[in-house]
Coordinates of C-alpha atoms in Angstrom, one line a residue:
Chain A
M1 CA 105.4 125.5 73.4
Q2 CA 102.7 123.1 72.3
P3 CA 101.7 122.1 75.9
F4 CA 101.4 125.9 76.7
F5 CA 99.0 126.5 73.8
T6 CA 97.0 123.3 74.5
L7 CA 96.6 124.2 78.1
T8 CA 95.7 127.8 77.4
R9 CA 93.0 126.7 74.9
R10 CA 91.6 124.2 77.4
E11 CA 91.5 126.8 80.2
L12 CA 89.8 129.3 78.0
G13 CA 87.4 126.7 76.8
A14 CA 86.5 125.9 80.4
Y15 CA 85.0 129.4 80.8
F16 CA 82.8 128.9 77.9
V17 CA 81.6 125.3 78.3
S18 CA 80.4 126.0 81.8
L19 CA 77.9 128.6 83.0
T20 CA 80.5 130.6 85.0
G21 CA 81.9 132.4 81.9
Y22 CA 78.5 133.5 80.8
V23 CA 77.4 134.6 84.2
I24 CA 80.5 136.7 84.6
I25 CA 80.1 138.3 81.2
T26 CA 76.4 139.0 81.9
V27 CA 77.0 140.7 85.2
S28 CA 79.8 142.8 83.8
L29 CA 77.7 143.7 80.8
F30 CA 75.0 144.8 83.2
L31 CA 77.4 147.0 85.2
I32 CA 78.9 148.5 82.0
G33 CA 75.4 149.1 80.8
L34 CA 74.5 150.8 84.0
S35 CA 77.5 153.1 83.8
F36 CA 76.6 153.8 80.2
Y37 CA 73.1 154.8 81.3
T38 CA 74.5 157.1 84.0
I39 CA 76.8 158.8 81.5
V40 CA 74.1 159.3 79.0
S41 CA 71.7 160.8 81.5
K42 CA 74.4 163.1 82.7
L43 CA 75.3 164.2 79.2
Q44 CA 71.6 165.1 78.6
A45 CA 71.8 167.6 81.4
E46 CA 75.1 169.2 80.5
S47 CA 77.8 168.9 77.9
T48 CA 81.3 168.0 79.0
P49 CA 84.8 168.7 77.7
L50 CA 86.1 165.3 79.0
P51 CA 86.5 162.3 76.6
I52 CA 83.8 159.7 77.0
T53 CA 86.2 157.1 78.1
E54 CA 87.2 159.2 81.0
L55 CA 83.6 159.5 82.0
F56 CA 83.3 155.8 81.9
Y57 CA 86.2 155.2 84.3
I58 CA 85.0 157.9 86.7
T59 CA 81.8 155.9 87.4
P60 CA 82.1 153.5 90.3
F61 CA 80.8 150.7 88.1
F62 CA 84.1 150.5 86.2
W63 CA 86.0 149.7 89.4
L64 CA 83.2 147.4 90.6
V65 CA 83.6 145.3 87.4
L66 CA 87.4 145.1 87.8
L67 CA 87.4 144.4 91.6
L68 CA 84.6 141.8 91.5
S69 CA 85.3 140.0 88.2
A70 CA 89.0 139.4 88.9
P71 CA 88.5 137.1 91.9
I72 CA 85.6 135.2 90.1
I73 CA 87.6 134.7 86.9
T74 CA 90.7 133.4 88.6
M75 CA 89.4 131.6 91.6
R76 CA 89.1 128.3 89.8
V77 CA 92.4 128.2 87.9
F78 CA 94.5 126.3 90.5
S79 CA 92.0 125.7 93.3
L80 CA 89.7 123.5 91.2
E81 CA 92.7 121.4 90.0
H82 CA 93.9 121.0 93.5
S83 CA 90.6 120.0 94.9
T84 CA 89.7 117.5 92.2
G85 CA 93.2 116.2 92.0
T86 CA 93.6 116.9 88.3
F87 CA 96.7 119.0 89.3
E88 CA 98.5 115.7 89.7
T89 CA 97.6 114.5 86.2
L90 CA 98.6 117.9 84.8
M91 CA 101.9 118.0 86.5
T92 CA 102.9 114.5 85.3
T93 CA 102.7 115.5 81.7
P94 CA 105.8 116.9 80.0
I95 CA 104.9 120.5 80.8
S96 CA 107.1 122.9 82.8
D97 CA 105.8 124.8 85.9
W98 CA 106.3 128.1 84.1
Q99 CA 104.2 126.9 81.2
V100 CA 101.4 125.9 83.5
V101 CA 101.4 129.3 85.3
M102 CA 101.6 131.3 82.1
A103 CA 98.9 129.3 80.4
K104 CA 96.5 129.8 83.2
F105 CA 97.3 133.5 83.5
T106 CA 97.0 134.0 79.7
A107 CA 93.7 132.2 79.5
S108 CA 92.2 134.3 82.4
L109 CA 93.5 137.5 80.9
V110 CA 92.1 136.7 77.4
F111 CA 88.7 136.0 79.0
Y112 CA 88.9 139.2 81.0
M113 CA 89.6 141.2 77.8
V114 CA 86.6 139.5 76.1
M115 CA 84.5 140.6 79.0
W116 CA 85.4 144.2 78.4
L117 CA 84.4 144.2 74.7
P118 CA 80.9 145.4 75.3
L119 CA 82.5 148.8 76.4
L120 CA 83.4 149.2 72.7
G121 CA 79.7 148.7 71.9
C122 CA 78.7 151.5 74.3
L123 CA 81.3 153.8 72.8
A124 CA 80.1 153.0 69.3
A125 CA 76.5 153.7 70.3
I126 CA 77.4 157.2 71.6
R127 CA 79.4 157.8 68.4
Y128 CA 76.3 156.7 66.3
V129 CA 73.9 158.9 68.2
T130 CA 76.0 162.0 68.6
R131 CA 77.6 161.8 65.1
D132 CA 80.7 163.3 66.7
P133 CA 83.9 161.5 65.6
S134 CA 85.8 162.8 68.6
S135 CA 83.6 160.7 70.9
M136 CA 85.4 157.6 69.6
D137 CA 89.0 158.7 69.0
P138 CA 90.9 155.5 68.2
N139 CA 93.9 156.6 70.1
I140 CA 92.0 157.4 73.2
V141 CA 90.1 154.1 73.0
G142 CA 93.4 152.3 72.4
T143 CA 95.0 153.8 75.5
T144 CA 91.9 153.2 77.6
F145 CA 92.0 149.5 76.6
L146 CA 95.7 149.5 77.3
G147 CA 94.9 150.7 80.8
I148 CA 92.2 148.1 81.2
F149 CA 94.7 145.4 79.9
L150 CA 97.4 146.5 82.4
L151 CA 95.0 146.5 85.3
G152 CA 93.8 143.1 84.1
C153 CA 97.4 141.8 84.1
L154 CA 97.9 142.8 87.7
Y155 CA 94.5 141.6 88.9
M156 CA 94.7 138.3 87.0
S157 CA 98.2 137.5 88.3
M158 CA 97.0 138.4 91.8
G159 CA 94.0 136.1 91.4
C160 CA 96.2 133.2 90.0
F161 CA 98.5 133.6 93.1
A162 CA 95.5 133.5 95.5
S163 CA 94.1 130.5 93.7
S164 CA 97.4 128.6 93.8
V165 CA 97.7 128.7 97.6
T166 CA 94.4 127.0 98.5
K167 CA 92.2 124.1 97.5
S168 CA 89.0 126.1 98.1
Q169 CA 87.7 128.3 95.4
M170 CA 85.8 130.4 98.0
I171 CA 89.0 131.1 99.9
A172 CA 90.9 131.9 96.7
A173 CA 88.2 134.4 95.7
M174 CA 88.1 136.1 99.1
L175 CA 91.9 136.2 99.2
S176 CA 92.2 137.8 95.8
L177 CA 89.4 140.2 96.6
A178 CA 91.2 141.2 99.8
I179 CA 94.5 141.9 98.1
G180 CA 92.9 143.6 95.2
L181 CA 90.7 145.8 97.4
S182 CA 93.6 146.8 99.6
L183 CA 95.6 147.8 96.7
F184 CA 92.7 149.9 95.4
I185 CA 92.1 151.5 98.8
L186 CA 95.8 152.6 99.0
T187 CA 94.9 155.2 96.4
F188 CA 92.5 156.9 98.8
L189 CA 95.0 156.6 101.6
G190 CA 97.5 158.6 99.5
E191 CA 94.8 161.3 99.0
Q192 CA 94.0 161.5 102.7
L193 CA 97.6 162.0 103.9
P194 CA 98.9 165.6 104.3
M195 CA 100.4 166.8 101.0
E196 CA 103.9 167.1 102.5
K197 CA 106.7 165.8 100.6
G198 CA 107.7 162.4 101.9
W199 CA 108.6 159.0 100.6
A200 CA 105.3 157.5 102.0
V201 CA 103.1 159.9 100.1
A202 CA 105.2 159.6 97.0
T203 CA 105.0 155.8 97.0
L204 CA 101.3 155.8 97.6
N205 CA 100.8 158.3 94.8
H206 CA 102.9 156.2 92.5
M207 CA 100.6 153.3 93.2
S208 CA 97.4 155.2 92.7
M209 CA 95.3 153.3 90.2
L210 CA 92.7 156.0 89.9
E211 CA 95.3 158.4 88.6
H212 CA 96.9 155.9 86.3
M213 CA 93.6 155.1 84.8
Q214 CA 92.7 158.8 84.4
D215 CA 95.8 159.2 82.3
F216 CA 95.1 156.2 80.1
S217 CA 91.5 157.2 79.5
R218 CA 92.7 160.6 78.4
G219 CA 95.1 159.1 75.9
V220 CA 98.2 159.6 77.9
I221 CA 100.6 156.7 78.2
D222 CA 102.7 157.1 81.3
S223 CA 105.7 154.8 81.2
R224 CA 106.0 154.8 85.0
A225 CA 102.5 153.3 85.2
V226 CA 103.2 150.8 82.5
I227 CA 106.3 149.6 84.3
Y228 CA 104.5 149.6 87.7
Y229 CA 101.8 147.2 86.4
L230 CA 104.1 145.0 84.4
S231 CA 106.5 144.6 87.3
A232 CA 103.7 144.0 89.8
T233 CA 102.3 141.4 87.5
G234 CA 105.7 139.7 87.2
F235 CA 106.0 139.7 90.9
F236 CA 102.7 137.9 91.5
L237 CA 103.4 135.4 88.6
F238 CA 106.7 134.7 90.2
L239 CA 105.0 134.0 93.6
T240 CA 102.6 131.7 91.8
Y241 CA 105.4 129.9 90.1
R242 CA 107.1 129.4 93.5
V243 CA 103.9 128.0 95.0
V244 CA 103.4 125.6 92.1
E245 CA 107.1 124.6 92.3
S246 CA 107.0 124.2 96.1
R247 CA 105.7 120.6 95.9
R248 CA 109.1 119.7 94.5
W249 CA 111.1 121.1 97.4
K250 CA 112.9 118.3 99.1
Chain B
M1 CA 112.5 99.5 83.3
I2 CA 112.4 100.8 86.8
E3 CA 115.4 100.9 89.1
V4 CA 114.8 102.3 92.5
A5 CA 117.7 102.5 95.0
E6 CA 117.7 103.7 98.6
L7 CA 114.7 105.9 98.0
T8 CA 113.5 107.9 101.0
K9 CA 110.7 110.4 101.2
R10 CA 110.2 112.5 104.3
Y11 CA 107.2 114.7 104.7
A12 CA 107.1 117.2 107.5
G13 CA 106.9 115.1 110.6
H14 CA 106.9 111.6 109.2
T15 CA 108.8 109.3 106.8
A16 CA 106.6 107.9 104.1
I17 CA 109.2 105.6 102.6
K18 CA 112.5 104.5 103.9
N19 CA 115.5 103.2 101.9
L20 CA 113.2 101.6 99.3
S21 CA 115.0 99.6 96.6
F22 CA 113.5 97.4 93.9
T23 CA 113.6 96.9 90.2
V24 CA 111.0 96.1 87.6
R25 CA 112.0 94.4 84.4
K26 CA 110.5 95.2 81.0
G27 CA 107.2 93.5 80.3
E28 CA 106.3 92.7 83.9
I29 CA 103.1 93.4 85.7
V30 CA 104.1 94.3 89.2
G31 CA 101.7 94.8 92.1
L32 CA 102.5 97.0 95.0
L33 CA 100.6 95.6 97.9
G34 CA 100.2 97.1 101.3
P35 CA 97.8 98.6 103.8
N36 CA 96.7 102.2 103.6
G37 CA 99.6 104.5 104.4
A38 CA 102.3 102.0 103.4
G39 CA 103.9 104.4 101.0
K40 CA 102.5 103.0 97.7
S41 CA 101.1 106.3 96.4
T42 CA 104.2 108.2 97.5
T43 CA 106.4 105.7 95.6
M44 CA 104.3 106.1 92.5
R45 CA 104.2 109.9 92.7
I46 CA 108.0 109.9 92.8
L47 CA 108.3 107.6 89.9
S48 CA 105.9 109.7 87.8
C49 CA 107.9 112.8 88.6
F50 CA 105.2 114.6 90.5
M51 CA 107.5 115.2 93.4
P52 CA 111.1 114.4 94.2
A53 CA 112.4 112.0 96.8
T54 CA 114.2 113.3 99.8
S55 CA 117.2 111.0 99.1
G56 CA 118.0 108.1 96.9
T57 CA 117.7 107.6 93.2
A58 CA 114.9 106.3 90.9
R59 CA 115.4 105.7 87.2
V60 CA 112.8 104.9 84.6
A61 CA 114.0 103.5 81.3
G62 CA 117.5 104.5 82.3
L63 CA 116.5 108.2 82.9
D64 CA 116.6 109.9 86.2
V65 CA 113.2 110.9 87.5
F66 CA 114.4 114.2 89.0
S67 CA 117.0 115.6 86.5
Q68 CA 115.3 114.2 83.4
A69 CA 111.7 114.7 84.4
N70 CA 110.3 115.7 81.1
E71 CA 111.8 112.7 79.2
V72 CA 110.6 110.3 82.0
R73 CA 107.1 111.8 81.8
R74 CA 106.9 110.9 78.1
Q75 CA 107.7 107.3 79.0
I76 CA 105.1 107.0 81.7
G77 CA 101.3 106.8 81.7
Y78 CA 100.2 107.6 85.2
M79 CA 96.7 107.3 86.7
P80 CA 96.6 108.7 90.2
E81 CA 94.5 107.5 93.0
N82 CA 90.8 108.3 92.6
N83 CA 91.3 108.9 88.9
P84 CA 90.9 112.7 88.7
L85 CA 89.4 113.9 85.5
H86 CA 88.0 117.2 84.1
Q87 CA 84.3 116.6 84.7
D88 CA 83.2 119.3 82.3
M89 CA 84.9 117.9 79.2
R90 CA 83.7 115.3 76.7
V91 CA 85.5 112.0 76.5
R92 CA 87.1 112.5 73.1
E93 CA 87.8 116.1 73.7
Y94 CA 89.5 115.3 77.0
L95 CA 91.7 112.5 75.5
K96 CA 92.6 114.8 72.6
F97 CA 93.6 117.5 75.1
R98 CA 95.7 115.1 77.1
A99 CA 97.4 113.8 74.0
R100 CA 98.3 117.3 72.8
L101 CA 99.5 118.1 76.3
K102 CA 101.8 115.2 76.2
G103 CA 103.3 116.5 73.0
L104 CA 101.6 114.4 70.3
S105 CA 101.1 116.1 66.9
R106 CA 97.6 117.0 65.8
V107 CA 97.3 114.1 63.4
R108 CA 99.0 111.5 65.7
S109 CA 96.8 112.5 68.6
R110 CA 93.7 112.0 66.5
D111 CA 94.9 108.5 65.5
R112 CA 95.9 107.6 69.0
V113 CA 92.6 108.8 70.6
D114 CA 90.8 106.6 68.1
V115 CA 93.0 103.6 69.1
V116 CA 92.6 104.1 72.9
L117 CA 88.8 104.7 72.6
Q118 CA 88.6 101.3 70.8
Q119 CA 91.0 99.6 73.2
C120 CA 89.2 100.8 76.4
G121 CA 85.7 100.2 75.0
L122 CA 84.8 103.9 75.0
K123 CA 83.6 104.2 71.4
D124 CA 80.0 104.5 72.5
V125 CA 80.5 107.3 75.0
S126 CA 83.1 109.3 73.2
K127 CA 80.8 112.3 72.9
K128 CA 79.5 112.2 76.4
I129 CA 80.5 114.6 79.2
I130 CA 82.8 112.9 81.6
G131 CA 80.9 114.1 84.7
Q132 CA 77.9 112.2 83.6
L133 CA 79.6 108.8 83.0
S134 CA 79.4 105.9 85.4
K135 CA 82.4 105.2 87.6
G136 CA 83.4 102.2 85.5
Y137 CA 83.5 104.3 82.4
K138 CA 85.4 107.1 84.1
Q139 CA 88.0 104.6 85.2
R140 CA 88.4 103.6 81.6
V141 CA 88.8 107.2 80.5
G142 CA 91.6 107.4 83.1
L143 CA 93.2 104.3 81.6
A144 CA 92.8 105.6 78.1
D145 CA 94.5 108.8 79.2
A146 CA 97.4 106.8 80.7
L147 CA 97.7 105.0 77.4
V148 CA 97.2 107.7 74.8
H149 CA 100.9 108.6 74.3
E150 CA 102.0 104.9 74.0
P151 CA 104.1 105.0 77.2
A152 CA 106.6 102.2 77.9
L153 CA 105.6 102.1 81.5
I154 CA 102.1 102.4 83.0
I155 CA 101.6 103.3 86.6
L156 CA 98.1 102.8 88.0
D157 CA 97.3 103.8 91.6
E158 CA 94.4 101.7 92.9
P159 CA 92.8 101.3 89.5
T160 CA 89.7 99.3 90.7
I161 CA 88.8 101.2 93.8
G162 CA 85.1 101.9 94.2
L163 CA 84.0 99.8 91.2
D164 CA 81.3 97.2 91.3
P165 CA 82.4 93.5 90.7
N166 CA 81.6 93.5 87.0
Q167 CA 83.4 96.7 86.4
I168 CA 86.4 95.5 88.4
R169 CA 86.5 92.4 86.2
S170 CA 86.5 94.4 83.0
V171 CA 89.2 96.8 84.3
R172 CA 91.4 93.9 85.4
Q173 CA 90.9 92.2 82.0
L174 CA 92.1 95.5 80.4
I175 CA 95.1 95.7 82.7
K176 CA 96.0 92.1 81.7
E177 CA 95.8 93.0 78.1
L178 CA 98.0 96.0 78.7
G179 CA 100.6 93.8 80.3
K180 CA 101.2 92.2 76.9
Q181 CA 102.7 95.4 75.4
H182 CA 103.6 97.5 78.4
T183 CA 105.3 97.3 81.7
V184 CA 102.7 97.8 84.3
L185 CA 103.0 98.9 88.0
I186 CA 99.8 98.8 89.9
S187 CA 99.1 99.5 93.6
T188 CA 96.3 98.0 95.5
H189 CA 95.2 96.7 98.8
I190 CA 92.9 94.2 97.3
L191 CA 94.6 90.8 97.3
P192 CA 92.7 88.8 94.7
E193 CA 93.5 91.6 92.2
V194 CA 97.2 91.0 92.6
E195 CA 96.8 87.2 92.4
M196 CA 94.9 87.5 89.2
T197 CA 96.8 90.2 87.3
C198 CA 100.3 90.4 88.5
S199 CA 103.4 88.4 87.7
R200 CA 105.3 89.8 90.7
V201 CA 104.2 91.2 94.0
L202 CA 106.0 93.7 96.3
I203 CA 104.5 93.7 99.8
M204 CA 105.0 97.1 101.4
R205 CA 104.4 98.3 104.9
H206 CA 105.6 101.4 106.8
G207 CA 107.5 102.5 103.7
K208 CA 109.6 99.3 103.4
I209 CA 109.3 96.2 101.1
L210 CA 108.7 93.1 103.2
A211 CA 108.5 90.6 100.5
A212 CA 109.0 90.5 96.8
D213 CA 108.3 87.5 94.6
S214 CA 105.7 86.0 92.2
P215 CA 102.4 85.1 93.9
E216 CA 103.2 81.4 93.3
N217 CA 106.6 81.6 94.9
L218 CA 105.3 83.4 97.8
Q219 CA 102.7 80.7 98.3
S220 CA 105.1 77.9 98.0
R221 CA 107.5 79.6 100.4
M222 CA 104.8 79.8 102.9
D223 CA 103.6 76.2 102.3
K224 CA 106.0 74.6 104.7
G225 CA 103.5 71.9 105.5
T226 CA 100.5 71.1 103.4
H227 CA 97.0 71.3 104.8
I228 CA 94.5 68.5 104.1
R229 CA 90.8 68.7 104.6
A230 CA 88.8 65.5 104.7
E231 CA 85.2 64.7 105.6
I232 CA 85.0 61.1 106.9
L233 CA 82.1 59.1 108.2
A234 CA 83.7 57.1 111.1
P235 CA 83.5 56.5 114.8
L236 CA 85.3 59.4 116.5
A237 CA 87.6 57.3 118.7
D238 CA 88.8 55.0 115.9
L239 CA 89.5 58.0 113.6
Q240 CA 91.4 59.7 116.3
A241 CA 93.5 56.6 116.9
S242 CA 94.2 56.1 113.3
L243 CA 95.3 59.6 112.7
E244 CA 97.6 59.5 115.7
S245 CA 99.3 56.5 114.3
M246 CA 99.9 58.1 110.9
G247 CA 103.5 58.9 110.3
N248 CA 103.7 62.3 108.6
V249 CA 101.0 64.1 110.5
E250 CA 102.3 67.1 112.4
Q251 CA 99.0 68.1 113.9
F252 CA 95.3 67.3 113.4
D253 CA 91.9 68.5 114.4
I254 CA 88.5 66.8 114.2
A255 CA 85.2 68.6 114.2
P256 CA 81.7 67.4 113.5
C257 CA 80.1 68.7 110.3
E258 CA 76.8 68.2 108.6
G259 CA 75.4 64.7 108.4
D260 CA 77.3 62.4 110.7
Y261 CA 80.5 63.2 109.0
L262 CA 83.6 64.4 110.8
L263 CA 85.7 67.2 109.4
C264 CA 89.4 66.5 109.8
S265 CA 92.0 69.1 109.2
L266 CA 95.5 67.7 109.0
T267 CA 98.9 69.4 108.7
G268 CA 101.6 67.3 107.2
S269 CA 105.2 67.6 108.0
E270 CA 107.4 69.4 105.4
G271 CA 106.6 68.5 101.8
A272 CA 104.5 65.5 102.6
D273 CA 101.2 65.1 100.8
L274 CA 98.8 63.2 103.0
R275 CA 95.9 62.8 100.6
E276 CA 96.9 59.3 99.5
E277 CA 97.5 58.1 103.0
V278 CA 94.2 59.4 104.1
F279 CA 92.4 57.7 101.2
E280 CA 94.2 54.4 101.9
M281 CA 93.3 54.6 105.6
V282 CA 89.6 55.1 104.8
K283 CA 89.6 52.3 102.3
E284 CA 91.2 49.9 104.7
K285 CA 88.8 50.6 107.5
G286 CA 85.8 50.6 105.2
W287 CA 84.7 54.1 106.2
K288 CA 83.1 56.6 104.0
L289 CA 84.9 59.6 102.5
R290 CA 83.1 62.5 100.7
D291 CA 85.6 65.3 100.5
L292 CA 89.4 65.3 100.3
S293 CA 91.3 68.4 99.3
R294 CA 94.5 70.2 99.9
S295 CA 94.3 73.9 100.9
R296 CA 97.1 76.3 100.1
Y297 CA 97.9 79.5 101.7
S298 CA 96.1 82.2 99.9
L299 CA 97.9 85.4 99.2
E300 CA 95.7 86.9 102.0
D301 CA 97.3 84.5 104.6
I302 CA 100.7 85.4 103.3
Y303 CA 100.0 89.0 103.5
V304 CA 98.7 88.8 107.0
R305 CA 101.7 86.7 108.1
V306 CA 104.2 88.9 106.5
T307 CA 102.8 92.1 107.9
R308 CA 102.4 90.5 111.4
Q309 CA 106.0 89.2 111.4
E310 CA 106.9 92.8 110.8
E311 CA 104.9 94.0 113.8
E312 CA 106.0 91.4 116.4
P313 CA 109.6 92.6 117.0
N314 CA 108.3 96.1 117.7

């Protein structure tokens, strides 16, 4: 396990020693702040029965942060190593292919979660101003972050896969944006189809991220959604592993 | 230390190495010599367990490189072509990271990093960012990385490429030092490098080994007849006549050179050393002699001849 932790630490460190990490955090902080501003100005006009966390996820900025940050966080993980050749030095140390994939995935996921921390600050600010304990219900905040975490798992694994197939960080970012965006748009496709019962509609609804996130931000943990995200993450990690392993095919 | 048998690697469309077999004993410094695309890097990548061969076996320290990859990797310090490094890390930090990645404990990795920093002359730059170092220093960082886990075998792919002459010299010196404690396999297409550092040479071309021997043996094998170079001050016709009458001369050539001297190149028949005879001849005739030397085949000539011979039948 030592190589796994060493590599995870190094990967995580790479975000913070270079400018990229701070740029990503700043941009997402800006977007979260913007959605905070939108919510506060709406709340001034009228009160709402919805939990604050649900209001957050309803703003388009939430999805913008997710869809844009994922490709940028993950584009470097394999592409950079491929293009500089450090992949060769990495793969000639006693580390297994699975450890490499998992270490890179874990590091990007941890960074992604750190990026979301300012959201807690926003919630705390609302709690402080309104003096209403229900505005920061720990359970609802917990499930919201669980939702963010699960979405992160899926998008980070997708990004790792996109990065593993190409030497160019640019192509990796575009590829993961394309996959991520398509998956997101499927949600709307499901809504546009006639509401007749059919396997296509059922499948699309099952994959609707908007609906999943709505549940999580209300404090509802739907096991189907959890299984959906975990299995999709596993699928993309497996694909990544196969790509990393492919150099050893005879 | 290395046993390679019938190793073949096929990429889509072409064969990089064909039925390669060779062995390297413990403590040797072996040079893989060959033009670009000869299969040197492929051989090294297979030995360092980066990718498997299509067929054949390779064993390092008695361990199979495919089925016992992790054990083999512990035994090998590998520096790939162009020496890839993480440009954003500091030297000490990078070596520490590599040592931990290779499974060294926290305490031991700290000790080993200190040792290799000293050994590779990196003490002064240990806190600098790798991306800002000169190429010579980067190369040393690569070497330090290859050494940090005390491997039994060190594999260096073109370690002196792109360095200036002074840096090349210091890197070669370092490699020679390493040869005292480790087995070293280096690849290069620079001939003097092999002559200076290696105890044995494998000349490769088109994925095959054409010749394998020590540089000295290769030279003497090629030295069928010795070459003599002499600068003599004498009338041309007389000199020509005298050389013709000499017994062991296989062929000779006379050309004017600076002053009024004539430059004679002589090839003796097998094993004969003509230098004494030439001197005697000059003394007898009362001519003047200002240079008399024997030239040997350089490794470069050998290399050209070996690789040409290979081409001719095709």
